[in-house]
mmCIF file of C-alpha atoms in Angstrom:
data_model
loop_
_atom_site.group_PDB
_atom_site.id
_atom_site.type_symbol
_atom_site.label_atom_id
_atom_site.label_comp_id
_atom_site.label_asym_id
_atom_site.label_seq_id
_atom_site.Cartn_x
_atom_site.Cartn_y
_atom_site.Cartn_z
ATOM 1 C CA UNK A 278 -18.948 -82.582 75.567
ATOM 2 C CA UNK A 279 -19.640 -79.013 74.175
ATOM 3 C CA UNK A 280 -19.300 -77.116 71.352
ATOM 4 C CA UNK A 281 -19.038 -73.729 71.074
ATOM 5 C CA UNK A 282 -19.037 -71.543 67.881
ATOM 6 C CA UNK A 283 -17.285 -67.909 68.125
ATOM 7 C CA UNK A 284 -16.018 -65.322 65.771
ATOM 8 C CA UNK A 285 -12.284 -65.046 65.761
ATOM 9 C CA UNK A 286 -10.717 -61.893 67.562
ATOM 10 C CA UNK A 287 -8.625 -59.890 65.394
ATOM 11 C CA UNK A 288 -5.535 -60.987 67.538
ATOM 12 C CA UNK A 289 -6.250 -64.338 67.192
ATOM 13 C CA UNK A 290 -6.547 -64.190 63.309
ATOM 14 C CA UNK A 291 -3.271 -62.176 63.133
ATOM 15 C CA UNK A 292 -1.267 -65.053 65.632
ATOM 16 C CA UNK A 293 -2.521 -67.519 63.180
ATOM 17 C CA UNK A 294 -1.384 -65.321 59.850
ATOM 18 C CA UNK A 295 2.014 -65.069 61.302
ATOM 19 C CA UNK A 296 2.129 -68.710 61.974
ATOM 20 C CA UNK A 297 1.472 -69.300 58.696
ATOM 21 C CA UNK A 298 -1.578 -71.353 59.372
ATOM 22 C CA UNK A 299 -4.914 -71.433 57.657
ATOM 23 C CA UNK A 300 -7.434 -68.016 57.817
ATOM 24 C CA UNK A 301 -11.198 -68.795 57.624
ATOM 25 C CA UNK A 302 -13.265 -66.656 55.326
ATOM 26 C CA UNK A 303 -15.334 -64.093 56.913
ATOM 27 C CA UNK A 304 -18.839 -65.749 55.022
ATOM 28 C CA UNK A 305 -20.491 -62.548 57.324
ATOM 29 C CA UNK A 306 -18.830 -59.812 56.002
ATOM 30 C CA UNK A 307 -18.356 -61.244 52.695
ATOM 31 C CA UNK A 308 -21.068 -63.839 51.967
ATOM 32 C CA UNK A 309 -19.681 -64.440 48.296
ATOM 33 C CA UNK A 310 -16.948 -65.850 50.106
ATOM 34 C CA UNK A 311 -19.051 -69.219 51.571
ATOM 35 C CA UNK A 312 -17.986 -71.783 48.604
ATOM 36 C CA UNK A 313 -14.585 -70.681 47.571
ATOM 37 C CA UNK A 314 -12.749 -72.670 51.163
ATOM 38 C CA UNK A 315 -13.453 -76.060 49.357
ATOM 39 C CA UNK A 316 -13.725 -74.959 45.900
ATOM 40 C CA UNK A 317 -10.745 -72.928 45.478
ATOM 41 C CA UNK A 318 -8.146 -75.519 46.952
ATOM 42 C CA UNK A 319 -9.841 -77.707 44.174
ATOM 43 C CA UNK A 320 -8.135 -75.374 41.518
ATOM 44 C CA UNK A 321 -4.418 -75.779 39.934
ATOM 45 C CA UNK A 322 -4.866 -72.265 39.239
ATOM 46 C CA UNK A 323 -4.593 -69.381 41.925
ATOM 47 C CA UNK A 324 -7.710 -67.703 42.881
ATOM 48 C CA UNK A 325 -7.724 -63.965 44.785
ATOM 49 C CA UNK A 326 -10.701 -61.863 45.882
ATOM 50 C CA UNK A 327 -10.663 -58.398 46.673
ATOM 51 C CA UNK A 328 -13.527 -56.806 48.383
ATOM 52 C CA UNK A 329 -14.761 -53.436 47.151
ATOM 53 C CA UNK A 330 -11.516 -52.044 48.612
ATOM 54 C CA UNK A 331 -8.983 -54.113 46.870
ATOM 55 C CA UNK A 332 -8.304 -55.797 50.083
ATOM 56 C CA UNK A 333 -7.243 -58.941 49.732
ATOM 57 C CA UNK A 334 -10.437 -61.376 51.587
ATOM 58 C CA UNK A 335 -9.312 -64.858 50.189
ATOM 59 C CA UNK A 336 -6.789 -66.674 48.074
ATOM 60 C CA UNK A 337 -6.420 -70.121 47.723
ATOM 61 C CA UNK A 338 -3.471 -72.263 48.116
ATOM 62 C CA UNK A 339 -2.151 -72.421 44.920
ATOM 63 C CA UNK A 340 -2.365 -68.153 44.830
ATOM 64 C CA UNK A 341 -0.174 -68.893 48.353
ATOM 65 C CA UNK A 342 2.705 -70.716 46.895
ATOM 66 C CA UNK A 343 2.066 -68.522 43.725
ATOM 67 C CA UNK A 344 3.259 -65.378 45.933
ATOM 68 C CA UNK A 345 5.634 -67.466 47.931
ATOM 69 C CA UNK A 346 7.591 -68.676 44.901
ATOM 70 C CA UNK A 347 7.495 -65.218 43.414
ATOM 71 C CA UNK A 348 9.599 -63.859 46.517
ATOM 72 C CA UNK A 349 6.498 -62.406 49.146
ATOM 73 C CA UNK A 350 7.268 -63.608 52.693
ATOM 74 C CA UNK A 351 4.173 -62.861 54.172
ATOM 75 C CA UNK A 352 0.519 -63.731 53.297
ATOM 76 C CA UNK A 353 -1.236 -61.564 50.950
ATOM 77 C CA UNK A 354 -4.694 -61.907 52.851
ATOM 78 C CA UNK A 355 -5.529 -58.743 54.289
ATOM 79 C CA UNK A 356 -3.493 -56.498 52.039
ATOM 80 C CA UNK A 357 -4.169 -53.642 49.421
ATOM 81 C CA UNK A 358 -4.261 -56.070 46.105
ATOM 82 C CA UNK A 359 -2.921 -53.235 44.203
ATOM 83 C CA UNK A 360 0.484 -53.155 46.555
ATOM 84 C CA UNK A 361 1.250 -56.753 45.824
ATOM 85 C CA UNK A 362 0.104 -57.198 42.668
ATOM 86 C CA UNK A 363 1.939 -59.262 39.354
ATOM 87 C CA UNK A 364 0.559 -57.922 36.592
ATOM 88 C CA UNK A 365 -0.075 -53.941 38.508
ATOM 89 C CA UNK A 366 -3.428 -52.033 39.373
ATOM 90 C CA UNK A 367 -7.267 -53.823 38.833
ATOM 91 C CA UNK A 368 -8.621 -52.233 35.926
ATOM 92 C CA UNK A 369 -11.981 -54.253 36.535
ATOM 93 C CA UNK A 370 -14.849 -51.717 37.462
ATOM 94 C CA UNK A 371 -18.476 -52.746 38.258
ATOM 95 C CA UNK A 372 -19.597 -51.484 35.084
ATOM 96 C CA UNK A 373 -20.843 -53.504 31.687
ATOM 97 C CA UNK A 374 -17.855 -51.707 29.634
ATOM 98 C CA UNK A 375 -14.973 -52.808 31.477
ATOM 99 C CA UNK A 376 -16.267 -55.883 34.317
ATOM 100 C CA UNK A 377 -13.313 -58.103 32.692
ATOM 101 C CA UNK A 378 -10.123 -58.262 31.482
ATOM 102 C CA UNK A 379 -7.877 -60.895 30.185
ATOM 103 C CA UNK A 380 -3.776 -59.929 30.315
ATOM 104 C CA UNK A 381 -0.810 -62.507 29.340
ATOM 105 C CA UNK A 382 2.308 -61.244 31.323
ATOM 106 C CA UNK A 383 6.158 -62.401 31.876
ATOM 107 C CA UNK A 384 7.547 -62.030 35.351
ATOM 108 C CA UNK A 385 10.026 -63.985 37.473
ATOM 109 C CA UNK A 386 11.289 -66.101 34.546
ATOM 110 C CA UNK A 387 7.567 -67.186 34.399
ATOM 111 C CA UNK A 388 4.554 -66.516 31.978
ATOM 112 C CA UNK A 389 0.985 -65.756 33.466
ATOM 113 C CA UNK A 390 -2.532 -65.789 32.258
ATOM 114 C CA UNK A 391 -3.966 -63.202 34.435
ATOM 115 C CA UNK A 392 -8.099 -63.363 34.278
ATOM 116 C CA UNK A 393 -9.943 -60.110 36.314
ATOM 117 C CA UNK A 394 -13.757 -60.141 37.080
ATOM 118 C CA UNK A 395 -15.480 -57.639 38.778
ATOM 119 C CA UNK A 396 -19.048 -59.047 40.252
ATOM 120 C CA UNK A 397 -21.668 -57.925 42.458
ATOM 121 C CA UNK A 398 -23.888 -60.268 45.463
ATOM 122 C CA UNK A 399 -24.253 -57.896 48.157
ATOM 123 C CA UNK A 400 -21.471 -55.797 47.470
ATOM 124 C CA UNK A 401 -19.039 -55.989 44.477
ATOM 125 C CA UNK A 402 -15.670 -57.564 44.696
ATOM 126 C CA UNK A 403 -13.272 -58.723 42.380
ATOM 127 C CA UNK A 404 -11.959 -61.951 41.301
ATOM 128 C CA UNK A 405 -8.437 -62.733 39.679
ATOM 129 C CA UNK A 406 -7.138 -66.186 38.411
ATOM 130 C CA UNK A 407 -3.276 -66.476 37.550
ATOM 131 C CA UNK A 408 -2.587 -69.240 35.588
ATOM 132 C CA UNK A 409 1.255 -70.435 34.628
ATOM 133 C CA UNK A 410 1.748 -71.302 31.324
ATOM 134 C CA UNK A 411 5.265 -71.397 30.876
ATOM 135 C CA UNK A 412 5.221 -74.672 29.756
ATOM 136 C CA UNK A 413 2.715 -73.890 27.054
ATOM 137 C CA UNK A 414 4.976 -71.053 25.759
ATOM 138 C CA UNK A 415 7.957 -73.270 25.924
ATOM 139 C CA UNK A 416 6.199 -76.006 24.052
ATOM 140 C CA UNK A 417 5.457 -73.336 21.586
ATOM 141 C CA UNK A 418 8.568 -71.681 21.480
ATOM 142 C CA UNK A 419 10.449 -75.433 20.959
ATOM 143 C CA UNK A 420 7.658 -75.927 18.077
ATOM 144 C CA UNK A 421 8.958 -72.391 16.614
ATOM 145 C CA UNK A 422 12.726 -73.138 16.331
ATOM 146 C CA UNK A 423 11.861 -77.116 14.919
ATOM 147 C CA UNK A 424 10.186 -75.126 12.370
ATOM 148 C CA UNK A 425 12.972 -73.369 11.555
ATOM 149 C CA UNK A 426 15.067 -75.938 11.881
ATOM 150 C CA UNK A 427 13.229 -77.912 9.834
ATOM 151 C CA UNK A 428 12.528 -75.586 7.110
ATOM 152 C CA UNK A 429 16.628 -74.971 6.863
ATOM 153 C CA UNK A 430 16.833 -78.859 6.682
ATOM 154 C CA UNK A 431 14.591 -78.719 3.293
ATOM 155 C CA UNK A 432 16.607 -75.416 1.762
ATOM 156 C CA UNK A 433 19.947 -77.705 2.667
ATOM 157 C CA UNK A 434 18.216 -80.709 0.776
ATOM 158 C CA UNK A 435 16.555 -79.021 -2.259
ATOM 159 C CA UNK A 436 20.133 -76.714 -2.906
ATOM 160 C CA UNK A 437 21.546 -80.181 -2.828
ATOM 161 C CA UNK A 438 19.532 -81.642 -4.841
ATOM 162 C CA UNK A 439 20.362 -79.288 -7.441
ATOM 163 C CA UNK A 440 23.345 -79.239 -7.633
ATOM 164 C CA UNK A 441 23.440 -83.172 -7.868
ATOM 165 C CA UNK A 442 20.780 -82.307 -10.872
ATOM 166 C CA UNK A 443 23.198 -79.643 -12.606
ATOM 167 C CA UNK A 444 26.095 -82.011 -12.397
ATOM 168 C CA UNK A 445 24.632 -84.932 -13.843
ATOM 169 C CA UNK A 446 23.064 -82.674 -16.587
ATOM 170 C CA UNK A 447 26.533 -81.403 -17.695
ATOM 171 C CA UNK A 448 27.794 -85.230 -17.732
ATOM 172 C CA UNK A 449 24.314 -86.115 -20.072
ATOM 173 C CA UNK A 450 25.349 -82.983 -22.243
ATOM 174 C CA UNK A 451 29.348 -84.783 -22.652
ATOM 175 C CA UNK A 452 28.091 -88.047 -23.050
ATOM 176 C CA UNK A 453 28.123 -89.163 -26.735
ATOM 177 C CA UNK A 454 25.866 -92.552 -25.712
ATOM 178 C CA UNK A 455 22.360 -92.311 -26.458
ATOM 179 C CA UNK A 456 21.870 -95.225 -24.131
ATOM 180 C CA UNK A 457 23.576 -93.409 -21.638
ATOM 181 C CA UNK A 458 22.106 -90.176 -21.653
ATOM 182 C CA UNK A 459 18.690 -91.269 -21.696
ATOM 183 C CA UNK A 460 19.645 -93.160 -18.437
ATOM 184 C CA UNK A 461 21.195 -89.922 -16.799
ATOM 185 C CA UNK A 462 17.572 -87.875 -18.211
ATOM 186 C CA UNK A 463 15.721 -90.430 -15.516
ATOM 187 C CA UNK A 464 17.757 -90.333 -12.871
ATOM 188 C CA UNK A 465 17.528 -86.330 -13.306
ATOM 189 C CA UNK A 466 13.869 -87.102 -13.624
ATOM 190 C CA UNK A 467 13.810 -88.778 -10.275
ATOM 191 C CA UNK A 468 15.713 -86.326 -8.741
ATOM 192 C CA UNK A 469 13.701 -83.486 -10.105
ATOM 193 C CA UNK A 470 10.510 -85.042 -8.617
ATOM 194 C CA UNK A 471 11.998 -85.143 -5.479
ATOM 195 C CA UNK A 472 13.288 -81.506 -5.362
ATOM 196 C CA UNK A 473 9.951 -80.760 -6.267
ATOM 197 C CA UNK A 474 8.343 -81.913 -2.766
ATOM 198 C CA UNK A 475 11.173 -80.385 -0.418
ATOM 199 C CA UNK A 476 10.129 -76.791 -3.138
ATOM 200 C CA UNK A 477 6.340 -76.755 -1.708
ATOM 201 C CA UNK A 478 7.251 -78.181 1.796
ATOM 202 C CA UNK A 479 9.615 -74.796 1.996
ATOM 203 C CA UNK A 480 6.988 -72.764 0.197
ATOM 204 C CA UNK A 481 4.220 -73.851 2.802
ATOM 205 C CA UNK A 482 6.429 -73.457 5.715
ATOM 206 C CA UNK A 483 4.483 -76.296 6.924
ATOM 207 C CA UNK A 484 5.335 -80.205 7.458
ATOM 208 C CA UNK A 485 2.906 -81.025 5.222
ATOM 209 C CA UNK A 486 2.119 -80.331 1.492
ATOM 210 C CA UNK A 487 -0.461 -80.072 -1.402
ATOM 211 C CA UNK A 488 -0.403 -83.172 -3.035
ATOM 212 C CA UNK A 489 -2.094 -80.618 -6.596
ATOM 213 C CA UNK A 490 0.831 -78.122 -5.794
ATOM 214 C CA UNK A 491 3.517 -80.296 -6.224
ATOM 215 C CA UNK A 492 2.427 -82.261 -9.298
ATOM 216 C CA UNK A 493 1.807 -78.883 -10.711
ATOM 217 C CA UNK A 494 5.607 -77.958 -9.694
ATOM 218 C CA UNK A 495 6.540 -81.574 -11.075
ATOM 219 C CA UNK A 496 5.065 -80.628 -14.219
ATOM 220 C CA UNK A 497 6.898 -77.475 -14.865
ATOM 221 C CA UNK A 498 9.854 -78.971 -14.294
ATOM 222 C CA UNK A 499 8.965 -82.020 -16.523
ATOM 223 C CA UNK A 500 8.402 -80.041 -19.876
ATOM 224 C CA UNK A 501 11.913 -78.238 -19.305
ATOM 225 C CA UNK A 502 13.315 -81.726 -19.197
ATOM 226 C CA UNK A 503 11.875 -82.619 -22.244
ATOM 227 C CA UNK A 504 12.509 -79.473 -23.718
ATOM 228 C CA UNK A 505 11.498 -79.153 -27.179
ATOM 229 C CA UNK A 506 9.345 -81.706 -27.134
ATOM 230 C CA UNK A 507 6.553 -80.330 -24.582
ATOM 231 C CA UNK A 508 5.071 -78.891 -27.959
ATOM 232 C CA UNK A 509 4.311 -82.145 -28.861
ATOM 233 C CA UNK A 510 2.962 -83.710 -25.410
ATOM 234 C CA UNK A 511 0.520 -82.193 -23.081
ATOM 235 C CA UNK A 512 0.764 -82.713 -18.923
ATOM 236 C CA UNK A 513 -2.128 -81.607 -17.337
ATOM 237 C CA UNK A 514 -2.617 -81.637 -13.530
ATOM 238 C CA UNK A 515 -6.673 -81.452 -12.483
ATOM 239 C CA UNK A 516 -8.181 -82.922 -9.096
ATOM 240 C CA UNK A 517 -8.941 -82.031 -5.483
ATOM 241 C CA UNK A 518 -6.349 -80.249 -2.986
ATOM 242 C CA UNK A 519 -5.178 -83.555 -0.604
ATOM 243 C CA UNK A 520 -2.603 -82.444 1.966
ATOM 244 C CA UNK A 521 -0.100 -85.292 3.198
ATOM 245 C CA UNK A 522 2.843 -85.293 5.485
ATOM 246 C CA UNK A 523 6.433 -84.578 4.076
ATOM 247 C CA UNK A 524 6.959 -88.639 4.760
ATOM 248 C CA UNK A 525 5.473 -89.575 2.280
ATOM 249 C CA UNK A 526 5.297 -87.106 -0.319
ATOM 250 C CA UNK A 527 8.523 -87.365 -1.670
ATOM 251 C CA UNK A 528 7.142 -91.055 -2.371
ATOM 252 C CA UNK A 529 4.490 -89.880 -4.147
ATOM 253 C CA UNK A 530 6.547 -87.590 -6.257
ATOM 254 C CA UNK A 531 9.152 -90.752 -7.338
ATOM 255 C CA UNK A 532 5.721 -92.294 -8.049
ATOM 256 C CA UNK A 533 4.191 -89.947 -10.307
ATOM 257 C CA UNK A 534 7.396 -89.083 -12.219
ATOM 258 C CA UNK A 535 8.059 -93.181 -13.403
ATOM 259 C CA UNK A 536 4.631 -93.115 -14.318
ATOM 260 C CA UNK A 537 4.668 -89.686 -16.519
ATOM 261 C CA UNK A 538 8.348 -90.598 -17.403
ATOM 262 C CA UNK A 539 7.065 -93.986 -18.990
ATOM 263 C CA UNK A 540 3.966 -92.824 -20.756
ATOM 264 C CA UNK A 541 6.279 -90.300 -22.268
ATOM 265 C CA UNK A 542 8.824 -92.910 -23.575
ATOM 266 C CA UNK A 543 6.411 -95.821 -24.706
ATOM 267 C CA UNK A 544 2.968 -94.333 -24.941
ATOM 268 C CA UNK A 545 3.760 -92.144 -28.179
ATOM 269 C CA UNK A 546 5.588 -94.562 -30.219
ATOM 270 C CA UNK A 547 5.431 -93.371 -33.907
ATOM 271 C CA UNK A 548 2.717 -90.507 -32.985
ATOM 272 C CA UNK A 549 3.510 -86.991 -32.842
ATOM 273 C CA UNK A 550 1.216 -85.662 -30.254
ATOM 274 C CA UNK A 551 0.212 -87.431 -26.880
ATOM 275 C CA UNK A 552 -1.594 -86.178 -23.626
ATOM 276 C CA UNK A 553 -0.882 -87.321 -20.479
ATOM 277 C CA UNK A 554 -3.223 -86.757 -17.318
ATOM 278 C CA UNK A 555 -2.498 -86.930 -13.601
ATOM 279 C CA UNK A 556 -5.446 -86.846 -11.604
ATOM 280 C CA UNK A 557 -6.218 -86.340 -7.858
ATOM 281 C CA UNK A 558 -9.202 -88.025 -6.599
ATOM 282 C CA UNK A 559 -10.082 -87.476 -3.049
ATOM 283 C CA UNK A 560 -12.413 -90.176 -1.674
ATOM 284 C CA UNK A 561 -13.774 -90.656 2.362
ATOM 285 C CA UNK A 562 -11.223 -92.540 3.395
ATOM 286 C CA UNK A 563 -8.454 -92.682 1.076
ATOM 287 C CA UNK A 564 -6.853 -90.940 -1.981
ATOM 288 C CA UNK A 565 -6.686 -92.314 -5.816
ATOM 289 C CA UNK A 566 -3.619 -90.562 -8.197
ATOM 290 C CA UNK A 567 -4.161 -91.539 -11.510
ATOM 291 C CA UNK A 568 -1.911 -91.157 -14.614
ATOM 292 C CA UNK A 569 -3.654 -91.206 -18.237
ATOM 293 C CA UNK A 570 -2.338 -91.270 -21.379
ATOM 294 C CA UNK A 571 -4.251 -91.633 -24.890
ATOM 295 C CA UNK A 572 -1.181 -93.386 -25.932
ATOM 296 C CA UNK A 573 -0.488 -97.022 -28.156
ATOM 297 C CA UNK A 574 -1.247 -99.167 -24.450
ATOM 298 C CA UNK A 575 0.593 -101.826 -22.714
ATOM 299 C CA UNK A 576 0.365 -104.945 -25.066
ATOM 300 C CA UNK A 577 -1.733 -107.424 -23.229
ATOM 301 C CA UNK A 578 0.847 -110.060 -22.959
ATOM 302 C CA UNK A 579 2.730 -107.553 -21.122
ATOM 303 C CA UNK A 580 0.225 -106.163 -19.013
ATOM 304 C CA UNK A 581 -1.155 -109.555 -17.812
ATOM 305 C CA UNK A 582 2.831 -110.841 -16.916
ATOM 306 C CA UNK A 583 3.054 -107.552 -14.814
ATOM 307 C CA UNK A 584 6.332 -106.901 -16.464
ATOM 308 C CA UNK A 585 5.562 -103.790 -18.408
ATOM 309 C CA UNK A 586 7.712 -100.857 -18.058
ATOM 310 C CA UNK A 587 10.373 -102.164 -16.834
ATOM 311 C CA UNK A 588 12.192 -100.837 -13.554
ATOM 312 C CA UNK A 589 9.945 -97.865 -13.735
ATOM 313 C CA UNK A 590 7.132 -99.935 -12.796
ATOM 314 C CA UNK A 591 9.032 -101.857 -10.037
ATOM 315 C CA UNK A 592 9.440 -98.725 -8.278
ATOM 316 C CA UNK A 593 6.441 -97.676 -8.875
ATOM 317 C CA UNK A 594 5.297 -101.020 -7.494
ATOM 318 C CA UNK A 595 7.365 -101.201 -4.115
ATOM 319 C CA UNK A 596 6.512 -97.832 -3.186
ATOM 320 C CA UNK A 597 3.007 -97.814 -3.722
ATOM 321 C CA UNK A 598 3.351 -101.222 -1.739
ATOM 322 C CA UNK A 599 5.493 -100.925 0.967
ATOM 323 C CA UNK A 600 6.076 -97.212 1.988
ATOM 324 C CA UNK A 601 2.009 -95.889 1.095
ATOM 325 C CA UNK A 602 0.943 -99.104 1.920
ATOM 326 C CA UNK A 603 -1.536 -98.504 -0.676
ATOM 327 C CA UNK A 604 -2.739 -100.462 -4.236
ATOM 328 C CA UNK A 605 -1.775 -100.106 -7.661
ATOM 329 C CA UNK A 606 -3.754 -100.889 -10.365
ATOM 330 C CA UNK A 607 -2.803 -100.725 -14.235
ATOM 331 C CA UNK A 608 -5.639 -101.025 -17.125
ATOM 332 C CA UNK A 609 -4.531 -100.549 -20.998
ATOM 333 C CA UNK A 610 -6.199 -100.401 -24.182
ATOM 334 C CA UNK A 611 -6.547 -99.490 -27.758
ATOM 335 C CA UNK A 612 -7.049 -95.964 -25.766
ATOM 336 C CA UNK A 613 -4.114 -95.588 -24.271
ATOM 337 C CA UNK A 614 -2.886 -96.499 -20.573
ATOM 338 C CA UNK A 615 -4.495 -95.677 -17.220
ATOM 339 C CA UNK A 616 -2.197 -96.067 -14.188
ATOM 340 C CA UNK A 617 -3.300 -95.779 -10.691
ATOM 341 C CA UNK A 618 -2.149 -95.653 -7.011
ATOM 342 C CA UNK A 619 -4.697 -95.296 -3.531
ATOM 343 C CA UNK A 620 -3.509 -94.944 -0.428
ATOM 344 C CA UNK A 621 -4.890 -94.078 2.572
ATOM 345 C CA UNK A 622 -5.457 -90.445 4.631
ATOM 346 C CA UNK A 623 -2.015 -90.196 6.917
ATOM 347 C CA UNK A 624 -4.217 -89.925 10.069
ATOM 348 C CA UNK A 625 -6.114 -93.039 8.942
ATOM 349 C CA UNK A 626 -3.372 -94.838 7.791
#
């Protein structure tokens, strides 16, 4: 048996272009050409090189079905890039100042990232990779509108919640029940602290919030609640920026407002002033809230039976428990009362 090697005629390579079969590189005329037959089929993205013409000297498979799918019948190989070009003319020159050029364009219902090199071996040529990202930019456009969506879900929620808020205020302000209204002031308190988190979540524009910002929101809102007498007790809100997801900060909101809600009812018994402190601790692994007050304390009998504060701490409790799967932890003394809740990071959780 032998083997012969011979060049291709020009008529030859032309039968085989119309049959739509596969054109070797010329390595001779264009040695930069030798690796790209097995590397370039190795690609998801296409690959075209121009010689210093901008004649078309290879493209790869996927820059084939690129130009069939885009509505070419023939082959590109062979032809003046700049007549069958996407994205129009090469601006690539073998010069330092312009020997690339990155270009993002829309065409055919599709969007491109369109890469141009210009390079030198013997001769310089030019390379271009197309790559389709529509999906990215549909992924991204999908993220935009659940944004949106979502952020019109919280401005639903929080105008909800405040009207539910005005409503039951104007029932407290009827009520002649002392009992009563002091039950409507913390159910308003619960809903407040809960408005509060859907306020920064819309603020941020994010699905996540600043645990500081929201106690400091919470806050604000507190001493209108208690109106007159925010003269006489102090709120402070100190400690490191934590972000969380909008699951759970609502819960840690509810949290935070039985604990400030209780220190203000029991803590200042027969005093005129008080302080109360909510604290953000940051830690490696997981985050401490702590609530403070330089109040009377929790009698011990109480504290040790795990029945002081009533519902308040039950909540306080179950969702430290069960929804932040975290701990809670109550010391008291002569003073005053230190409540606290750690949970862990969301991504670690």
């Amino acid at each position: 048996v032998v083997v012969e090697e011979r060049r291709l005629t020009h008529f030859e390579i032309e039968e085989w272009r119309r049959e739509d079969c596969w054109i070797p590189s010329d390595y001779q005329a264009y040695p930069y050409l030798r690796y790209l037959d097995w590397l370039g089929d190795c690609l998801d993205n296409a690959v075209i090189v121009t010689n210093s013409a901008n004649v078309v000297v290879y493209r790869n498979h996927c820059a084939k079905v690129l130009y069939h799918e885009y509505g070419y019948i023939y082959d590109i190989y062979g032809k003046d890039y700049n007549s069958v070009s996407m994205h129009g003319p090469l601006y690539v020159l073998p010069c330092l100042e312009c020997s690339n050029r990155t270009d993002e364009i829309y065409s055919g219902g599709h969007y491109y990232h369109v890469k141009q090199y210009c390079m030198r071996d013997e001769d310089w040529f030019c390379v271009i990779i197309i790559s389709d990202i529509t999906k990215e930019r549909e992924k991204d456009e999908n993220l935009v509108l659940k944004s949106v969506a979502l952020r019109e879900a919280h401005h639903r929620i929080k105008n909800n919640l405040q009207t539910i808020y005005n409503l039951l205020d104007m029932q407290k302000r009827r009520t002649s029940s002392e009992e009563c209204a002091q039950a409507l002031s913390e159910t308003m308190g619960r809903i407040m602290s809960i408005s509060s988190s859907y306020e920064q979540l819309l603020m941020s524009g994010l699905d996540e919030s600043n645990v500081k910002e929201v106690l400091e929101n919470f806050r604000e809102k507190f001493l209108i609640i208690i109106q007159g007498d925010h003269e006489k007790i102090n709120v402070t809100v100190s400690g490191d920026d934590v972000y969380v997801k909008s699951s759970i900060v609502t819960d840690i909101s509810i949290v935070v407002n039985e604990l400030v809600q209780n220190a203000y009812k029991h803590a200042f018994v027969g005093r005129e002033r008080g302080n109360i402190g909510i604290t953000i601790q940051k830690r490696t692994l997981y985050t401490t809230i702590a609530v403070t007050d330089d109040g009377i304390g929790i009698p011990p009998a109480e504290l040790m039976s795990g029945q002081s504060g009533g519902m308040g701490f039950q909540i306080v409790r179950s969702i430290t428990e069960s929804k932040l799967r975290g701990q809670f932890r109550c010391e008291s003394g002569a003073g005053g009362t230190t409540v606290s809740l750690s949970f862990k990071h969301e991504k670690d959780a």
